[in-house]
PDB file of C-alpha atoms in Angstrom:
ATOM      1  CA  UNK A   1     -42.177  44.143 -44.722  1.00  0.00           C
ATOM      2  CA  UNK A   2     -42.422  46.409 -47.813  1.00  0.00           C
ATOM      3  CA  UNK A   3     -44.336  45.104 -50.768  1.00  0.00           C
ATOM      4  CA  UNK A   4     -43.781  46.445 -54.242  1.00  0.00           C
ATOM      5  CA  UNK A   5     -46.856  48.002 -55.859  1.00  0.00           C
ATOM      6  CA  UNK A   6     -48.700  45.621 -58.222  1.00  0.00           C
ATOM      7  CA  UNK A   7     -47.100  45.499 -61.600  1.00  0.00           C
ATOM      8  CA  UNK A   8     -43.946  47.275 -60.512  1.00  0.00           C
ATOM      9  CA  UNK A   9     -40.509  46.235 -61.716  1.00  0.00           C
ATOM     10  CA  UNK A  10     -38.638  43.799 -59.464  1.00  0.00           C
ATOM     11  CA  UNK A  11     -35.468  44.971 -57.576  1.00  0.00           C
ATOM     12  CA  UNK A  12     -33.357  42.884 -59.982  1.00  0.00           C
ATOM     13  CA  UNK A  13     -34.823  44.557 -62.995  1.00  0.00           C
ATOM     14  CA  UNK A  14     -34.282  47.987 -61.536  1.00  0.00           C
ATOM     15  CA  UNK A  15     -30.644  47.038 -60.684  1.00  0.00           C
ATOM     16  CA  UNK A  16     -29.803  46.436 -64.282  1.00  0.00           C
ATOM     17  CA  UNK A  17     -31.774  49.328 -65.824  1.00  0.00           C
ATOM     18  CA  UNK A  18     -29.903  52.534 -66.809  1.00  0.00           C
ATOM     19  CA  UNK A  19     -29.927  55.028 -63.960  1.00  0.00           C
ATOM     20  CA  UNK A  20     -31.902  57.640 -65.829  1.00  0.00           C
ATOM     21  CA  UNK A  21     -33.942  60.039 -63.655  1.00  0.00           C
ATOM     22  CA  UNK A  22     -36.655  61.979 -65.494  1.00  0.00           C
ATOM     23  CA  UNK A  23     -39.244  64.495 -64.382  1.00  0.00           C
ATOM     24  CA  UNK A  24     -42.015  64.962 -66.981  1.00  0.00           C
ATOM     25  CA  UNK A  25     -44.251  68.050 -66.769  1.00  0.00           C
ATOM     26  CA  UNK A  26     -44.385  67.909 -62.928  1.00  0.00           C
ATOM     27  CA  UNK A  27     -46.197  70.462 -60.795  1.00  0.00           C
ATOM     28  CA  UNK A  28     -46.528  70.888 -57.045  1.00  0.00           C
ATOM     29  CA  UNK A  29     -48.179  73.402 -54.732  1.00  0.00           C
ATOM     30  CA  UNK A  30     -47.802  73.672 -50.926  1.00  0.00           C
ATOM     31  CA  UNK A  31     -50.946  73.893 -48.795  1.00  0.00           C
ATOM     32  CA  UNK A  32     -52.195  77.448 -48.441  1.00  0.00           C
ATOM     33  CA  UNK A  33     -50.035  78.754 -51.322  1.00  0.00           C
ATOM     34  CA  UNK A  34     -51.788  80.735 -54.116  1.00  0.00           C
ATOM     35  CA  UNK A  35     -49.422  79.477 -56.900  1.00  0.00           C
ATOM     36  CA  UNK A  36     -47.470  76.388 -57.785  1.00  0.00           C
ATOM     37  CA  UNK A  37     -43.927  76.035 -56.311  1.00  0.00           C
ATOM     38  CA  UNK A  38     -43.143  73.931 -59.397  1.00  0.00           C
ATOM     39  CA  UNK A  39     -45.223  74.366 -62.510  1.00  0.00           C
ATOM     40  CA  UNK A  40     -44.933  71.945 -65.493  1.00  0.00           C
ATOM     41  CA  UNK A  41     -41.183  71.356 -65.094  1.00  0.00           C
ATOM     42  CA  UNK A  42     -39.367  68.790 -67.174  1.00  0.00           C
ATOM     43  CA  UNK A  43     -35.799  67.549 -67.214  1.00  0.00           C
ATOM     44  CA  UNK A  44     -33.832  64.321 -67.491  1.00  0.00           C
ATOM     45  CA  UNK A  45     -30.602  63.290 -65.732  1.00  0.00           C
ATOM     46  CA  UNK A  46     -28.793  60.524 -67.591  1.00  0.00           C
ATOM     47  CA  UNK A  47     -26.748  57.738 -66.101  1.00  0.00           C
ATOM     48  CA  UNK A  48     -23.247  58.990 -65.186  1.00  0.00           C
ATOM     49  CA  UNK A  49     -23.884  62.700 -65.570  1.00  0.00           C
ATOM     50  CA  UNK A  50     -24.290  65.641 -63.187  1.00  0.00           C
ATOM     51  CA  UNK A  51     -27.009  68.195 -63.839  1.00  0.00           C
ATOM     52  CA  UNK A  52     -26.841  71.442 -61.877  1.00  0.00           C
ATOM     53  CA  UNK A  53     -30.123  73.153 -61.031  1.00  0.00           C
ATOM     54  CA  UNK A  54     -29.787  76.940 -60.922  1.00  0.00           C
ATOM     55  CA  UNK A  55     -32.139  79.762 -60.122  1.00  0.00           C
ATOM     56  CA  UNK A  56     -32.812  82.588 -57.727  1.00  0.00           C
ATOM     57  CA  UNK A  57     -34.066  81.979 -54.189  1.00  0.00           C
ATOM     58  CA  UNK A  58     -37.671  80.826 -54.405  1.00  0.00           C
ATOM     59  CA  UNK A  59     -37.432  79.601 -57.997  1.00  0.00           C
ATOM     60  CA  UNK A  60     -38.516  76.117 -56.973  1.00  0.00           C
ATOM     61  CA  UNK A  61     -35.152  74.337 -56.987  1.00  0.00           C
ATOM     62  CA  UNK A  62     -35.483  72.589 -53.583  1.00  0.00           C
ATOM     63  CA  UNK A  63     -39.111  71.572 -54.347  1.00  0.00           C
ATOM     64  CA  UNK A  64     -38.048  70.047 -57.667  1.00  0.00           C
ATOM     65  CA  UNK A  65     -35.349  68.158 -55.943  1.00  0.00           C
ATOM     66  CA  UNK A  66     -37.801  66.749 -53.386  1.00  0.00           C
ATOM     67  CA  UNK A  67     -40.105  65.707 -56.247  1.00  0.00           C
ATOM     68  CA  UNK A  68     -37.134  63.975 -57.890  1.00  0.00           C
ATOM     69  CA  UNK A  69     -36.370  62.099 -54.683  1.00  0.00           C
ATOM     70  CA  UNK A  70     -39.986  60.903 -54.223  1.00  0.00           C
ATOM     71  CA  UNK A  71     -40.216  62.805 -50.915  1.00  0.00           C
ATOM     72  CA  UNK A  72     -42.966  65.005 -52.406  1.00  0.00           C
ATOM     73  CA  UNK A  73     -45.581  63.625 -54.701  1.00  0.00           C
ATOM     74  CA  UNK A  74     -46.383  65.704 -57.730  1.00  0.00           C
ATOM     75  CA  UNK A  75     -49.850  67.044 -58.218  1.00  0.00           C
ATOM     76  CA  UNK A  76     -49.539  66.343 -61.857  1.00  0.00           C
ATOM     77  CA  UNK A  77     -46.904  64.890 -64.169  1.00  0.00           C
ATOM     78  CA  UNK A  78     -44.601  61.921 -63.471  1.00  0.00           C
ATOM     79  CA  UNK A  79     -41.168  61.141 -61.995  1.00  0.00           C
ATOM     80  CA  UNK A  80     -39.356  58.100 -63.361  1.00  0.00           C
ATOM     81  CA  UNK A  81     -36.176  56.299 -62.226  1.00  0.00           C
ATOM     82  CA  UNK A  82     -34.613  53.514 -64.219  1.00  0.00           C
ATOM     83  CA  UNK A  83     -37.595  53.594 -66.486  1.00  0.00           C
ATOM     84  CA  UNK A  84     -40.036  52.953 -63.665  1.00  0.00           C
ATOM     85  CA  UNK A  85     -42.592  55.437 -62.152  1.00  0.00           C
ATOM     86  CA  UNK A  86     -41.300  56.505 -58.756  1.00  0.00           C
ATOM     87  CA  UNK A  87     -44.690  55.846 -57.139  1.00  0.00           C
ATOM     88  CA  UNK A  88     -44.498  52.225 -58.402  1.00  0.00           C
ATOM     89  CA  UNK A  89     -41.112  51.556 -56.772  1.00  0.00           C
ATOM     90  CA  UNK A  90     -41.409  50.083 -53.249  1.00  0.00           C
ATOM     91  CA  UNK A  91     -40.200  52.058 -50.255  1.00  0.00           C
ATOM     92  CA  UNK A  92     -37.494  49.494 -49.621  1.00  0.00           C
ATOM     93  CA  UNK A  93     -36.194  49.687 -53.173  1.00  0.00           C
ATOM     94  CA  UNK A  94     -36.407  53.422 -53.198  1.00  0.00           C
ATOM     95  CA  UNK A  95     -34.308  53.630 -49.964  1.00  0.00           C
ATOM     96  CA  UNK A  96     -31.556  51.688 -51.780  1.00  0.00           C
ATOM     97  CA  UNK A  97     -31.819  53.542 -55.084  1.00  0.00           C
ATOM     98  CA  UNK A  98     -32.265  57.230 -54.122  1.00  0.00           C
ATOM     99  CA  UNK A  99     -30.006  59.286 -51.856  1.00  0.00           C
ATOM    100  CA  UNK A 100     -31.121  62.769 -50.890  1.00  0.00           C
ATOM    101  CA  UNK A 101     -29.132  65.383 -48.882  1.00  0.00           C
ATOM    102  CA  UNK A 102     -31.077  68.466 -47.925  1.00  0.00           C
ATOM    103  CA  UNK A 103     -29.728  71.878 -47.071  1.00  0.00           C
ATOM    104  CA  UNK A 104     -29.980  71.234 -43.372  1.00  0.00           C
ATOM    105  CA  UNK A 105     -29.398  67.439 -43.317  1.00  0.00           C
ATOM    106  CA  UNK A 106     -29.201  66.283 -39.665  1.00  0.00           C
ATOM    107  CA  UNK A 107     -26.175  64.153 -38.573  1.00  0.00           C
ATOM    108  CA  UNK A 108     -26.978  61.835 -35.637  1.00  0.00           C
ATOM    109  CA  UNK A 109     -25.239  63.062 -32.484  1.00  0.00           C
ATOM    110  CA  UNK A 110     -23.142  60.755 -30.262  1.00  0.00           C
ATOM    111  CA  UNK A 111     -21.773  58.692 -33.173  1.00  0.00           C
ATOM    112  CA  UNK A 112     -18.315  58.529 -34.640  1.00  0.00           C
ATOM    113  CA  UNK A 113     -17.810  59.705 -38.180  1.00  0.00           C
ATOM    114  CA  UNK A 114     -17.321  56.290 -39.717  1.00  0.00           C
ATOM    115  CA  UNK A 115     -20.422  54.995 -37.905  1.00  0.00           C
ATOM    116  CA  UNK A 116     -22.535  57.731 -39.446  1.00  0.00           C
ATOM    117  CA  UNK A 117     -21.150  57.117 -42.931  1.00  0.00           C
ATOM    118  CA  UNK A 118     -21.828  53.421 -42.439  1.00  0.00           C
ATOM    119  CA  UNK A 119     -25.528  54.236 -41.865  1.00  0.00           C
ATOM    120  CA  UNK A 120     -25.744  54.784 -45.610  1.00  0.00           C
ATOM    121  CA  UNK A 121     -25.481  51.020 -46.054  1.00  0.00           C
ATOM    122  CA  UNK A 122     -28.585  50.315 -43.951  1.00  0.00           C
ATOM    123  CA  UNK A 123     -30.989  49.883 -46.864  1.00  0.00           C
ATOM    124  CA  UNK A 124     -28.735  47.156 -48.320  1.00  0.00           C
ATOM    125  CA  UNK A 125     -28.359  45.245 -45.062  1.00  0.00           C
ATOM    126  CA  UNK A 126     -30.430  42.713 -43.258  1.00  0.00           C
ATOM    127  CA  UNK A 127     -32.053  42.948 -39.818  1.00  0.00           C
ATOM    128  CA  UNK A 128     -28.731  42.310 -37.986  1.00  0.00           C
ATOM    129  CA  UNK A 129     -26.946  45.170 -39.869  1.00  0.00           C
ATOM    130  CA  UNK A 130     -23.844  43.031 -40.331  1.00  0.00           C
ATOM    131  CA  UNK A 131     -21.179  44.790 -42.434  1.00  0.00           C
ATOM    132  CA  UNK A 132     -20.147  42.752 -45.490  1.00  0.00           C
ATOM    133  CA  UNK A 133     -17.072  43.149 -47.697  1.00  0.00           C
ATOM    134  CA  UNK A 134     -19.224  45.204 -50.129  1.00  0.00           C
ATOM    135  CA  UNK A 135     -20.399  47.422 -47.320  1.00  0.00           C
ATOM    136  CA  UNK A 136     -16.826  47.995 -46.126  1.00  0.00           C
ATOM    137  CA  UNK A 137     -15.689  48.922 -49.663  1.00  0.00           C
ATOM    138  CA  UNK A 138     -18.529  51.405 -50.097  1.00  0.00           C
ATOM    139  CA  UNK A 139     -17.954  52.997 -46.712  1.00  0.00           C
ATOM    140  CA  UNK A 140     -14.145  53.300 -47.208  1.00  0.00           C
ATOM    141  CA  UNK A 141     -14.698  54.801 -50.668  1.00  0.00           C
ATOM    142  CA  UNK A 142     -17.166  57.344 -49.296  1.00  0.00           C
ATOM    143  CA  UNK A 143     -14.735  58.280 -46.472  1.00  0.00           C
ATOM    144  CA  UNK A 144     -12.062  58.909 -49.052  1.00  0.00           C
ATOM    145  CA  UNK A 145     -14.377  60.952 -51.305  1.00  0.00           C
ATOM    146  CA  UNK A 146     -15.282  63.167 -48.348  1.00  0.00           C
ATOM    147  CA  UNK A 147     -11.682  63.416 -47.134  1.00  0.00           C
ATOM    148  CA  UNK A 148     -12.830  62.080 -43.751  1.00  0.00           C
ATOM    149  CA  UNK A 149     -10.317  59.264 -43.098  1.00  0.00           C
ATOM    150  CA  UNK A 150      -8.435  61.323 -40.434  1.00  0.00           C
ATOM    151  CA  UNK A 151     -11.766  62.020 -38.710  1.00  0.00           C
ATOM    152  CA  UNK A 152     -13.052  58.455 -38.722  1.00  0.00           C
ATOM    153  CA  UNK A 153     -13.049  58.027 -34.926  1.00  0.00           C
ATOM    154  CA  UNK A 154     -13.993  61.564 -34.135  1.00  0.00           C
ATOM    155  CA  UNK A 155     -17.475  62.121 -32.631  1.00  0.00           C
ATOM    156  CA  UNK A 156     -19.629  64.078 -35.051  1.00  0.00           C
ATOM    157  CA  UNK A 157     -20.632  66.399 -32.215  1.00  0.00           C
ATOM    158  CA  UNK A 158     -17.096  67.779 -32.209  1.00  0.00           C
ATOM    159  CA  UNK A 159     -16.999  68.591 -35.952  1.00  0.00           C
ATOM    160  CA  UNK A 160     -17.491  71.953 -37.647  1.00  0.00           C
ATOM    161  CA  UNK A 161     -20.591  72.686 -39.714  1.00  0.00           C
ATOM    162  CA  UNK A 162     -18.625  72.089 -42.943  1.00  0.00           C
ATOM    163  CA  UNK A 163     -17.247  68.859 -41.687  1.00  0.00           C
ATOM    164  CA  UNK A 164     -20.716  67.590 -40.666  1.00  0.00           C
ATOM    165  CA  UNK A 165     -21.862  68.558 -44.202  1.00  0.00           C
ATOM    166  CA  UNK A 166     -19.156  66.312 -45.653  1.00  0.00           C
ATOM    167  CA  UNK A 167     -20.199  63.480 -43.392  1.00  0.00           C
ATOM    168  CA  UNK A 168     -23.838  63.713 -44.559  1.00  0.00           C
ATOM    169  CA  UNK A 169     -22.729  63.643 -48.169  1.00  0.00           C
ATOM    170  CA  UNK A 170     -20.339  60.730 -47.554  1.00  0.00           C
ATOM    171  CA  UNK A 171     -23.226  58.842 -45.922  1.00  0.00           C
ATOM    172  CA  UNK A 172     -25.232  59.306 -49.164  1.00  0.00           C
ATOM    173  CA  UNK A 173     -22.293  58.146 -51.285  1.00  0.00           C
ATOM    174  CA  UNK A 174     -21.880  55.039 -49.141  1.00  0.00           C
ATOM    175  CA  UNK A 175     -25.441  54.110 -50.091  1.00  0.00           C
ATOM    176  CA  UNK A 176     -24.244  53.518 -53.682  1.00  0.00           C
ATOM    177  CA  UNK A 177     -27.539  54.996 -55.014  1.00  0.00           C
ATOM    178  CA  UNK A 178     -28.753  55.019 -58.584  1.00  0.00           C
ATOM    179  CA  UNK A 179     -29.883  58.700 -58.192  1.00  0.00           C
ATOM    180  CA  UNK A 180     -28.014  61.175 -55.940  1.00  0.00           C
ATOM    181  CA  UNK A 181     -29.845  64.379 -55.070  1.00  0.00           C
ATOM    182  CA  UNK A 182     -28.007  67.161 -53.279  1.00  0.00           C
ATOM    183  CA  UNK A 183     -29.399  70.524 -52.212  1.00  0.00           C
ATOM    184  CA  UNK A 184     -26.589  73.115 -52.202  1.00  0.00           C
ATOM    185  CA  UNK A 185     -23.984  70.608 -51.009  1.00  0.00           C
ATOM    186  CA  UNK A 186     -21.107  73.077 -51.002  1.00  0.00           C
ATOM    187  CA  UNK A 187     -22.878  75.899 -49.159  1.00  0.00           C
ATOM    188  CA  UNK A 188     -20.959  75.472 -45.918  1.00  0.00           C
ATOM    189  CA  UNK A 189     -17.659  74.203 -47.332  1.00  0.00           C
ATOM    190  CA  UNK A 190     -14.423  76.143 -47.658  1.00  0.00           C
ATOM    191  CA  UNK A 191     -12.862  76.687 -51.048  1.00  0.00           C
ATOM    192  CA  UNK A 192     -10.652  73.636 -51.052  1.00  0.00           C
ATOM    193  CA  UNK A 193     -13.322  71.219 -49.885  1.00  0.00           C
ATOM    194  CA  UNK A 194     -15.875  72.775 -52.217  1.00  0.00           C
ATOM    195  CA  UNK A 195     -13.568  72.197 -55.193  1.00  0.00           C
ATOM    196  CA  UNK A 196     -12.796  68.631 -53.992  1.00  0.00           C
ATOM    197  CA  UNK A 197     -16.486  67.890 -53.680  1.00  0.00           C
ATOM    198  CA  UNK A 198     -17.335  69.001 -57.222  1.00  0.00           C
ATOM    199  CA  UNK A 199     -14.402  67.095 -58.692  1.00  0.00           C
ATOM    200  CA  UNK A 200     -15.173  64.017 -56.621  1.00  0.00           C
ATOM    201  CA  UNK A 201     -18.877  64.015 -57.600  1.00  0.00           C
ATOM    202  CA  UNK A 202     -18.035  64.184 -61.295  1.00  0.00           C
ATOM    203  CA  UNK A 203     -15.676  61.275 -60.930  1.00  0.00           C
ATOM    204  CA  UNK A 204     -18.043  59.129 -58.815  1.00  0.00           C
ATOM    205  CA  UNK A 205     -21.029  59.864 -61.007  1.00  0.00           C
ATOM    206  CA  UNK A 206     -19.177  58.625 -64.067  1.00  0.00           C
ATOM    207  CA  UNK A 207     -17.475  55.633 -62.394  1.00  0.00           C
ATOM    208  CA  UNK A 208     -20.607  54.370 -60.680  1.00  0.00           C
ATOM    209  CA  UNK A 209     -23.020  55.586 -63.441  1.00  0.00           C
ATOM    210  CA  UNK A 210     -25.149  57.597 -61.007  1.00  0.00           C
ATOM    211  CA  UNK A 211     -27.757  60.176 -62.143  1.00  0.00           C
ATOM    212  CA  UNK A 212     -26.779  63.181 -60.041  1.00  0.00           C
ATOM    213  CA  UNK A 213     -28.952  66.299 -59.642  1.00  0.00           C
ATOM    214  CA  UNK A 214     -27.518  69.232 -57.646  1.00  0.00           C
ATOM    215  CA  UNK A 215     -29.006  72.554 -56.726  1.00  0.00           C
ATOM    216  CA  UNK A 216     -26.523  75.442 -56.360  1.00  0.00           C
ATOM    217  CA  UNK A 217     -25.850  79.158 -56.607  1.00  0.00           C
ATOM    218  CA  UNK A 218     -22.223  78.988 -57.726  1.00  0.00           C
ATOM    219  CA  UNK A 219     -22.337  79.855 -61.464  1.00  0.00           C
ATOM    220  CA  UNK A 220     -18.608  79.299 -61.969  1.00  0.00           C
ATOM    221  CA  UNK A 221     -18.760  75.811 -60.531  1.00  0.00           C
ATOM    222  CA  UNK A 222     -21.865  74.965 -62.542  1.00  0.00           C
ATOM    223  CA  UNK A 223     -20.201  76.146 -65.751  1.00  0.00           C
ATOM    224  CA  UNK A 224     -17.113  74.074 -64.993  1.00  0.00           C
ATOM    225  CA  UNK A 225     -18.438  70.806 -63.563  1.00  0.00           C
ATOM    226  CA  UNK A 226     -22.016  70.271 -64.821  1.00  0.00           C
ATOM    227  CA  UNK A 227     -22.650  68.050 -67.840  1.00  0.00           C
ATOM    228  CA  UNK A 228     -25.896  70.032 -68.330  1.00  0.00           C
ATOM    229  CA  UNK A 229     -27.634  72.895 -66.483  1.00  0.00           C
ATOM    230  CA  UNK A 230     -31.322  73.436 -65.778  1.00  0.00           C
ATOM    231  CA  UNK A 231     -32.237  77.092 -65.134  1.00  0.00           C
ATOM    232  CA  UNK A 232     -35.399  77.649 -63.051  1.00  0.00           C
ATOM    233  CA  UNK A 233     -37.549  80.773 -62.864  1.00  0.00           C
ATOM    234  CA  UNK A 234     -40.813  81.049 -60.954  1.00  0.00           C
ATOM    235  CA  UNK A 235     -41.294  77.299 -60.717  1.00  0.00           C
ATOM    236  CA  UNK A 236     -40.528  76.545 -64.357  1.00  0.00           C
ATOM    237  CA  UNK A 237     -37.456  75.120 -66.074  1.00  0.00           C
ATOM    238  CA  UNK A 238     -36.795  77.881 -68.606  1.00  0.00           C
ATOM    239  CA  UNK A 239     -33.664  76.397 -70.129  1.00  0.00           C
ATOM    240  CA  UNK A 240     -31.991  73.001 -69.990  1.00  0.00           C
ATOM    241  CA  UNK A 241     -28.850  72.280 -71.978  1.00  0.00           C
ATOM    242  CA  UNK A 242     -24.992  72.454 -71.835  1.00  0.00           C
ATOM    243  CA  UNK A 243     -23.714  75.263 -69.604  1.00  0.00           C
ATOM    244  CA  UNK A 244     -22.464  77.387 -72.499  1.00  0.00           C
ATOM    245  CA  UNK A 245     -25.961  77.337 -74.038  1.00  0.00           C
ATOM    246  CA  UNK A 246     -27.928  78.035 -70.897  1.00  0.00           C
ATOM    247  CA  UNK A 247     -25.717  80.391 -68.921  1.00  0.00           C
ATOM    248  CA  UNK A 248     -25.835  83.391 -71.143  1.00  0.00           C
ATOM    249  CA  UNK A 249     -25.805  86.997 -69.889  1.00  0.00           C
ATOM    250  CA  UNK A 250     -29.321  87.489 -71.243  1.00  0.00           C
ATOM    251  CA  UNK A 251     -30.796  84.463 -69.344  1.00  0.00           C
ATOM    252  CA  UNK A 252     -28.928  85.317 -66.136  1.00  0.00           C
ATOM    253  CA  UNK A 253     -30.313  88.854 -66.245  1.00  0.00           C
ATOM    254  CA  UNK A 254     -33.807  87.444 -66.812  1.00  0.00           C
ATOM    255  CA  UNK A 255     -33.614  84.945 -63.947  1.00  0.00           C
ATOM    256  CA  UNK A 256     -31.449  86.712 -61.373  1.00  0.00           C
ATOM    257  CA  UNK A 257     -32.077  90.367 -62.242  1.00  0.00           C
ATOM    258  CA  UNK A 258     -28.365  91.022 -62.447  1.00  0.00           C
ATOM    259  CA  UNK A 259     -26.184  92.124 -65.343  1.00  0.00           C
ATOM    260  CA  UNK A 260     -23.050  89.924 -65.668  1.00  0.00           C
ATOM    261  CA  UNK A 261     -19.947  89.829 -67.770  1.00  0.00           C
ATOM    262  CA  UNK A 262     -18.350  86.501 -68.661  1.00  0.00           C
ATOM    263  CA  UNK A 263     -14.576  86.243 -68.522  1.00  0.00           C
ATOM    264  CA  UNK A 264     -12.494  83.288 -69.826  1.00  0.00           C
ATOM    265  CA  UNK A 265      -9.576  81.951 -67.797  1.00  0.00           C
ATOM    266  CA  UNK A 266      -7.239  81.439 -70.697  1.00  0.00           C
ATOM    267  CA  UNK A 267      -5.094  78.531 -69.322  1.00  0.00           C
ATOM    268  CA  UNK A 268      -8.120  76.331 -68.456  1.00  0.00           C
ATOM    269  CA  UNK A 269     -10.833  77.833 -70.673  1.00  0.00           C
ATOM    270  CA  UNK A 270     -13.121  77.948 -67.606  1.00  0.00           C
ATOM    271  CA  UNK A 271     -15.764  80.720 -67.564  1.00  0.00           C
ATOM    272  CA  UNK A 272     -16.093  83.175 -64.750  1.00  0.00           C
ATOM    273  CA  UNK A 273     -19.231  85.233 -64.131  1.00  0.00           C
ATOM    274  CA  UNK A 274     -18.709  88.814 -62.867  1.00  0.00           C
ATOM    275  CA  UNK A 275     -21.636  90.790 -61.680  1.00  0.00           C
ATOM    276  CA  UNK A 276     -21.700  94.420 -62.776  1.00  0.00           C
ATOM    277  CA  UNK A 277     -21.939  96.979 -59.961  1.00  0.00           C
TER     278      UNK A 277
END
C-alpha cells in the first residue's frame, strides 16, 4: 500500500487541478561527473500544450525530462505537477498522473499489441486488473492514435523497431496521464508515422488537457507543432518562448554550432531550417 506524504494533496484534489508541469531552478549531477547535467533550469508546461525541448547532444534534455517525470530527484530546485511538489505526490498517484517514454523504452516480449497498450491502464485498476468501460475507451483511443488497430493481435516480438515505438507511446497514451513526457518519440518512425505522431499529440494534448514535454532534434517539426520551445545549452535553458522567438539563426548557431537559413513554405507558412554547407 502506498501512502501519500504527510500534507500532500489528495488524489481527488490532484484530479481537478490544472495539469501544469513546472520545473523551477532545478539542477542535477550524476555521480562522478565534474559538472551539472542540468544547471538551474526553469520552464513551465501548461495544461493542453506541447513544449518541445531542443538542444545538441549532451545539452541535458533527457536529464531534464527525467527530472520532470520524478524519476530523478533534483539536487536543488523543485518540480511541481498540478500545483503540488512532485516529491509530495505518492508513488501510486504519480503512476497515474505521469507517463514517461524513454529513448529505448522496452516493450514486453510475448504479448500481443493490444495487451501491451492495455498495460497503460494498470495504475488505474484494482488488484484483479479487470478492464472497465473507461479502460476500454482509453485503450481503443490509444490504439487509434498509434495507428495500431490492424496490429492488435500481432505479437510485439514480430514488430519492427518503429512499430514497437508506436506501441510504447500508445501504452503511455492509454494511461490518460496529466503529464506526458516523451524522449525523442519520432526517432525511429518513418515520415508518415512521424507526421501522424506530431499531429496526434497536438490533438490529444488539447482534448485531454495534458501537459506534454517532448525532446527532439527535428527543428522543422518543433517549429510547426510546438506551442512553445525550450532551447537547452550546457545544462541550461537559454531560451523559452514561441518557436518564432526562440528558433532564430543566431541562437541555433550558438547552441548547435551550425549556420542555418530559414525558408518559408508559402502555402502553409511553415518554416524550414536549412543548414549551410
